Amino acid sequence: MTILVTGGAGFIGSNLIEALLKKEGVSVISLDDYSTGSEENHLPGARYIRGSTKDIASLVDVAPDLVYHLGEYARVERSFEDIHKVWASNKDGTFAVLEFCRHTGARIVYAGSSTKFGDGGLGRDQSPYAWSKASNTELVRNYGTWFGLRYAITYFYNVYGPREMEEGSYATLIGIFKKRFKEGKPLQVVRPGTQRRNFTHVEDIVSGLLLVGEKGQGDDFGLGSHESFSVMEIAKMFGVPIEELPERKGNRMGSSIDTSRARDIGWQPKHHVQEYIRDIIVGQNV
C-alpha cells in the first residue's frame, strides 16, 4: 500500500509518517514545500519530495492508495496579511490535490479546521484561513458527489506535542509557552485570555488519522480532547509571570467539539495537557 502525506515534513505530518512507517507493507511518500516543514523531521524509510501541492501531478510519479492532505496554510490571525499565500496553498493547492486523487483513484483524508464551527460551519467572517478551510470541506464533499471520490474529513483541535514549533508565526501556543518558560520569560497571553480551546496531543491526532484512514468514509471526524481550557488557564499552569497582549482580529472566543463519529470507529484520546505541562516544568518535555 502506498500512502502520500502532504505536509509530511511538518509537525503533524512527520508524526503521522512515523506511525505509518511502523505498519507492515506500507510505502510512505511526503510532499512538502518546506514553508513550515523541516528536513530535521525527515524519517528513514520515507520518500521526500520538495514542492508545492499545486504541482502534485508533475511531482508525484506514483498512484497512491491513500492521500492524507495536511499540507495547507494553517494560521488564523496572520492569514489577513498572507491572503495570497492562503489562496495559493488552500485553494489552488487543494484543488490540484483533489484532481490528482480523482485521476489516480486515491482515497483522500482531508484535514479540515475546527475554526469553521465558530461560524455555524461556514467560516465566512472569521478570517481568510477559516473561510478557505470551511469552503474546502464543501469542495471535498462535492468531489465525492460529482466524481465518486472516496473521502473522509477530519478536524483537529489545537494540537501540541513532539516536533511542535516553538517560535515564529507558525508556532503552537503550547510551543511558545514552553520556549518562554525555558528561557525564564513571562508568558504572553492575548486579551481577553478567556478564549477556550481543546488542546490535543499529536499522538491522539495521529491515532485518529490512522483509524480514519482505515475505517472512515464520507463523513466528518472531530479529533480533539473533550477537556477545554482558556488560554489564561493554560498559562497559569506554568506557574510563572504572565503579560497580556492586545486582542487580535480573527481570534475566536469559543470552542465546540463533536468527536462522536471518531469514537464510533474506536478512537479515544489518551493524553492530558495538564500532564504535558507538568512534564515541561520538571524538564521531561524539552
Protein backbone atom coordinates (compact mmCIF):
# COMPACT_ATOMS: atom_id res chain seq x y z
CA MET A 1 0.00 0.00 0.00
CA THR A 2 1.34 3.44 -0.93
CA ILE A 3 0.36 6.44 1.19
CA LEU A 4 1.08 10.07 0.32
CA VAL A 5 1.21 12.69 3.08
CA THR A 6 1.16 16.33 2.01
CA GLY A 7 2.94 18.44 4.59
CA GLY A 8 4.86 15.35 5.66
CA ALA A 9 7.88 17.31 6.90
CA GLY A 10 5.76 19.38 9.28
CA PHE A 11 4.68 18.94 12.88
CA ILE A 12 1.62 16.69 12.46
CA GLY A 13 2.73 15.21 9.14
CA SER A 14 6.05 13.93 10.49
CA ASN A 15 4.35 12.33 13.49
CA LEU A 16 1.86 10.67 11.13
CA ILE A 17 4.65 9.36 8.87
CA GLU A 18 6.47 7.98 11.91
CA ALA A 19 3.37 5.94 12.77
CA LEU A 20 2.75 4.84 9.17
CA LEU A 21 6.30 3.56 8.79
CA LYS A 22 5.66 1.10 11.61
CA LYS A 23 2.92 -0.59 9.57
CA GLU A 24 3.77 -3.65 7.52
CA GLY A 25 3.60 -3.36 3.75
CA VAL A 26 3.19 0.43 3.72
CA SER A 27 5.24 2.71 1.49
CA VAL A 28 5.17 6.39 2.51
CA ILE A 29 5.78 9.48 0.38
CA SER A 30 5.85 13.09 1.63
CA LEU A 31 5.14 16.16 -0.50
CA ASP A 32 6.09 19.39 1.28
CA ASP A 33 7.10 22.88 0.18
CA TYR A 34 9.02 23.40 3.45
CA SER A 35 7.38 26.72 4.19
CA THR A 36 6.87 25.38 7.71
CA GLY A 37 8.25 21.85 7.40
CA SER A 38 11.85 20.96 8.14
CA GLU A 39 14.36 18.41 6.92
CA GLU A 40 15.05 17.78 10.61
CA ASN A 41 11.69 15.97 10.63
CA HIS A 42 12.72 13.51 7.91
CA LEU A 43 12.46 9.87 8.90
CA PRO A 44 14.39 6.92 7.44
CA GLY A 45 12.19 4.83 5.16
CA ALA A 46 10.00 7.59 3.77
CA ARG A 47 10.47 9.27 0.39
CA TYR A 48 10.52 13.08 0.49
CA ILE A 49 9.55 15.31 -2.43
CA ARG A 50 10.05 19.06 -2.23
CA GLY A 51 7.44 21.16 -3.99
CA SER A 52 4.01 22.78 -3.93
CA THR A 53 0.76 20.86 -3.84
CA LYS A 54 -0.21 22.95 -6.88
CA ASP A 55 2.31 20.84 -8.81
CA ILE A 56 1.39 17.48 -7.31
CA ALA A 57 0.55 15.86 -10.67
CA SER A 58 4.01 16.52 -12.06
CA LEU A 59 5.93 15.87 -8.84
CA VAL A 60 4.39 12.60 -7.64
CA ASP A 61 5.08 9.83 -10.14
CA VAL A 62 3.09 7.04 -8.48
CA ALA A 63 -0.61 6.48 -7.88
CA PRO A 64 -1.06 6.24 -4.10
CA ASP A 65 -3.84 4.27 -2.49
CA LEU A 66 -4.45 6.94 0.13
CA VAL A 67 -3.62 10.65 0.45
CA TYR A 68 -3.53 12.43 3.80
CA HIS A 69 -3.85 16.08 2.81
CA LEU A 70 -2.32 18.07 5.66
CA GLY A 71 -0.22 20.47 3.58
CA GLU A 72 -2.14 23.73 3.73
CA TYR A 73 -1.56 27.22 5.14
CA ALA A 74 -2.57 26.98 8.80
CA ARG A 75 -2.61 30.22 10.76
CA VAL A 76 -5.66 32.31 11.67
CA GLU A 77 -4.57 35.84 12.60
CA ARG A 78 -1.67 36.01 10.14
CA SER A 79 -3.92 34.95 7.23
CA PHE A 80 -5.16 38.55 6.92
CA GLU A 81 -1.62 39.57 5.90
CA ASP A 82 -0.96 36.38 3.91
CA ILE A 83 -4.16 36.13 1.90
CA HIS A 84 -2.25 35.46 -1.35
CA LYS A 85 -0.45 32.56 0.34
CA VAL A 86 -3.76 31.31 1.72
CA TRP A 87 -5.26 31.24 -1.75
CA ALA A 88 -2.24 29.61 -3.40
CA SER A 89 -1.98 26.86 -0.78
CA ASN A 90 -5.54 26.29 0.39
CA LYS A 91 -7.44 26.90 -2.84
CA ASP A 92 -5.10 26.29 -5.82
CA GLY A 93 -3.14 23.62 -3.95
CA THR A 94 -6.13 21.71 -2.63
CA PHE A 95 -7.88 21.83 -5.99
CA ALA A 96 -4.78 20.22 -7.54
CA VAL A 97 -4.71 17.55 -4.81
CA LEU A 98 -8.37 16.71 -5.40
CA GLU A 99 -7.82 16.48 -9.15
CA PHE A 100 -4.80 14.23 -8.52
CA CYS A 101 -6.91 11.94 -6.32
CA ARG A 102 -9.72 11.91 -8.87
CA HIS A 103 -7.42 10.88 -11.72
CA THR A 104 -5.35 8.35 -9.76
CA GLY A 105 -8.29 6.82 -7.87
CA ALA A 106 -6.70 7.59 -4.49
CA ARG A 107 -8.85 7.99 -1.41
CA ILE A 108 -8.31 11.26 0.47
CA VAL A 109 -8.36 12.09 4.17
CA TYR A 110 -8.65 15.86 4.31
CA ALA A 111 -7.50 17.81 7.36
CA GLY A 112 -10.22 20.39 7.87
CA SER A 113 -10.17 23.05 10.57
CA SER A 114 -12.24 23.32 13.72
CA THR A 115 -12.33 27.12 13.20
CA LYS A 116 -15.31 26.69 10.91
CA PHE A 117 -17.55 25.68 13.81
CA GLY A 118 -17.25 29.20 15.21
CA ASP A 119 -19.43 30.39 12.32
CA GLY A 120 -22.06 27.70 12.05
CA GLY A 121 -19.86 25.63 9.74
CA LEU A 122 -19.33 28.33 7.11
CA GLY A 123 -16.18 30.14 8.23
CA ARG A 124 -17.40 33.23 6.40
CA ASP A 125 -16.36 36.16 8.51
CA GLN A 126 -13.66 34.98 10.90
CA SER A 127 -10.54 35.05 8.71
CA PRO A 128 -9.27 34.17 5.23
CA TYR A 129 -7.85 30.98 6.73
CA ALA A 130 -11.17 29.91 8.30
CA TRP A 131 -13.10 30.59 5.10
CA SER A 132 -10.62 28.70 2.93
CA LYS A 133 -10.74 25.63 5.15
CA ALA A 134 -14.53 25.66 5.56
CA SER A 135 -15.13 26.06 1.83
CA ASN A 136 -12.61 23.30 1.11
CA THR A 137 -14.59 20.82 3.19
CA GLU A 138 -17.56 21.62 0.97
CA LEU A 139 -15.41 21.13 -2.14
CA VAL A 140 -14.16 17.75 -0.91
CA ARG A 141 -17.75 16.62 -0.36
CA ASN A 142 -18.74 17.87 -3.79
CA TYR A 143 -15.96 15.86 -5.37
CA GLY A 144 -17.48 12.84 -3.67
CA THR A 145 -20.87 13.68 -5.19
CA TRP A 146 -19.66 14.82 -8.62
CA PHE A 147 -16.92 12.28 -9.28
CA GLY A 148 -17.34 9.48 -6.76
CA LEU A 149 -14.19 10.49 -4.89
CA ARG A 150 -13.71 8.42 -1.75
CA TYR A 151 -13.03 10.78 1.13
CA ALA A 152 -13.14 11.47 4.83
CA ILE A 153 -12.76 14.82 6.59
CA THR A 154 -11.04 15.29 9.92
CA TYR A 155 -10.96 18.30 12.25
CA PHE A 156 -8.03 19.00 14.58
CA TYR A 157 -8.26 20.90 17.84
CA ASN A 158 -5.19 22.87 18.97
CA VAL A 159 -2.51 20.24 18.58
CA TYR A 160 0.61 20.12 20.77
CA GLY A 161 3.44 17.67 21.34
CA PRO A 162 6.77 16.43 19.89
CA ARG A 163 8.13 18.44 16.93
CA GLU A 164 5.77 21.38 17.55
CA MET A 165 7.18 24.75 16.51
CA GLU A 166 8.23 26.93 19.42
CA GLU A 167 8.91 30.23 17.67
CA GLY A 168 7.80 32.22 14.65
CA SER A 169 4.34 32.94 13.28
CA TYR A 170 3.56 29.22 12.88
CA ALA A 171 4.41 28.19 16.43
CA THR A 172 1.78 26.48 18.56
CA LEU A 173 0.54 28.14 21.74
CA ILE A 174 1.97 25.37 23.93
CA GLY A 175 5.24 25.53 21.99
CA ILE A 176 5.52 29.30 22.52
CA PHE A 177 4.75 28.98 26.22
CA LYS A 178 7.26 26.12 26.54
CA LYS A 179 10.06 28.15 24.95
CA ARG A 180 9.42 31.25 27.06
CA PHE A 181 9.18 29.11 30.21
CA LYS A 182 12.57 27.51 29.47
CA GLU A 183 14.07 30.97 28.84
CA GLY A 184 12.70 32.32 32.12
CA LYS A 185 10.49 34.88 30.37
CA PRO A 186 6.90 35.83 31.26
CA LEU A 187 4.23 34.05 29.24
CA GLN A 188 2.29 36.34 26.88
CA VAL A 189 -1.49 35.95 26.66
CA VAL A 190 -3.57 37.69 24.01
CA ARG A 191 -6.52 39.50 25.58
CA PRO A 192 -9.02 38.76 26.89
CA GLY A 193 -7.43 35.39 27.73
CA THR A 194 -10.83 33.74 28.17
CA GLN A 195 -10.81 32.23 24.66
CA ARG A 196 -11.24 28.48 25.13
CA ARG A 197 -9.50 25.69 23.24
CA ASN A 198 -9.47 21.87 23.25
CA PHE A 199 -5.74 21.16 23.46
CA THR A 200 -5.00 17.77 21.88
CA HIS A 201 -1.76 15.79 21.88
CA VAL A 202 -0.34 14.98 18.47
CA GLU A 203 -0.22 11.26 19.29
CA ASP A 204 -4.00 11.33 19.76
CA ILE A 205 -4.39 13.16 16.45
CA VAL A 206 -2.23 10.57 14.70
CA SER A 207 -4.10 7.62 16.18
CA GLY A 208 -7.32 9.22 14.94
CA LEU A 209 -5.89 9.79 11.47
CA LEU A 210 -4.81 6.15 11.25
CA LEU A 211 -8.29 4.96 12.21
CA VAL A 212 -9.98 7.33 9.76
CA GLY A 213 -7.56 6.16 7.07
CA GLU A 214 -8.58 2.58 7.73
CA LYS A 215 -12.29 2.89 8.52
CA GLY A 216 -13.54 6.41 7.78
CA GLN A 217 -15.52 7.12 4.67
CA GLY A 218 -17.67 10.04 3.53
CA ASP A 219 -18.05 11.62 6.94
CA ASP A 220 -16.68 14.22 9.38
CA PHE A 221 -14.41 13.08 12.21
CA GLY A 222 -13.60 15.51 15.01
CA LEU A 223 -10.28 14.72 16.70
CA GLY A 224 -9.89 16.68 19.88
CA SER A 225 -9.75 16.42 23.63
CA HIS A 226 -13.07 16.88 25.42
CA GLU A 227 -11.26 18.94 28.05
CA SER A 228 -11.26 22.63 27.18
CA PHE A 229 -9.22 25.35 28.85
CA SER A 230 -8.93 29.08 28.41
CA VAL A 231 -5.61 30.43 27.19
CA MET A 232 -5.17 32.12 30.55
CA GLU A 233 -5.80 28.85 32.41
CA ILE A 234 -3.10 27.16 30.33
CA ALA A 235 -0.64 29.98 31.03
CA LYS A 236 -1.28 29.80 34.76
CA MET A 237 -0.44 26.08 34.76
CA PHE A 238 3.20 27.04 34.16
CA GLY A 239 3.31 28.99 37.42
CA VAL A 240 5.31 31.94 36.07
CA PRO A 241 4.53 35.65 35.47
CA ILE A 242 2.07 36.49 32.68
CA GLU A 243 1.89 39.51 30.40
CA GLU A 244 -1.24 40.47 28.45
CA LEU A 245 -1.12 41.44 24.77
CA PRO A 246 -3.74 43.42 22.80
CA GLU A 247 -6.67 41.50 21.33
CA ARG A 248 -6.18 40.23 17.75
CA LYS A 249 -8.55 40.19 14.81
CA GLY A 250 -9.95 36.77 13.95
CA ASN A 251 -9.26 35.25 17.36
CA ARG A 252 -12.38 33.19 18.13
CA MET A 253 -13.57 33.01 21.72
CA GLY A 254 -15.45 29.73 21.99
CA SER A 255 -14.75 26.09 21.36
CA SER A 256 -17.29 23.50 20.24
CA ILE A 257 -16.40 19.89 19.57
CA ASP A 258 -18.05 16.72 18.32
CA THR A 259 -15.93 13.57 18.39
CA SER A 260 -18.83 11.11 18.23
CA ARG A 261 -18.03 9.75 14.76
CA ALA A 262 -14.38 9.26 15.63
CA ARG A 263 -15.37 7.42 18.79
CA ASP A 264 -17.74 5.26 16.76
CA ILE A 265 -14.76 3.83 14.88
CA GLY A 266 -12.80 3.23 18.08
CA TRP A 267 -10.88 6.46 18.69
CA GLN A 268 -10.22 7.69 22.21
CA PRO A 269 -7.78 10.44 23.27
CA LYS A 270 -5.30 9.28 25.89
CA HIS A 271 -3.28 12.39 26.75
CA HIS A 272 -3.99 15.38 29.01
CA VAL A 273 -2.45 18.79 28.52
CA GLN A 274 -2.02 19.29 32.29
CA GLU A 275 0.32 16.27 32.38
CA TYR A 276 2.29 17.54 29.39
CA ILE A 277 2.81 20.94 31.03
CA ARG A 278 3.73 19.26 34.31
CA ASP A 279 6.44 17.34 32.44
CA ILE A 280 7.71 20.57 30.86
CA ILE A 281 8.07 22.10 34.32
CA VAL A 282 10.11 19.17 35.62
CA GLY A 283 12.20 19.12 32.44
CA GLN A 284 10.90 15.95 30.77
CA ASN A 285 9.31 17.57 27.69
CA VAL A 286 12.23 19.59 26.37
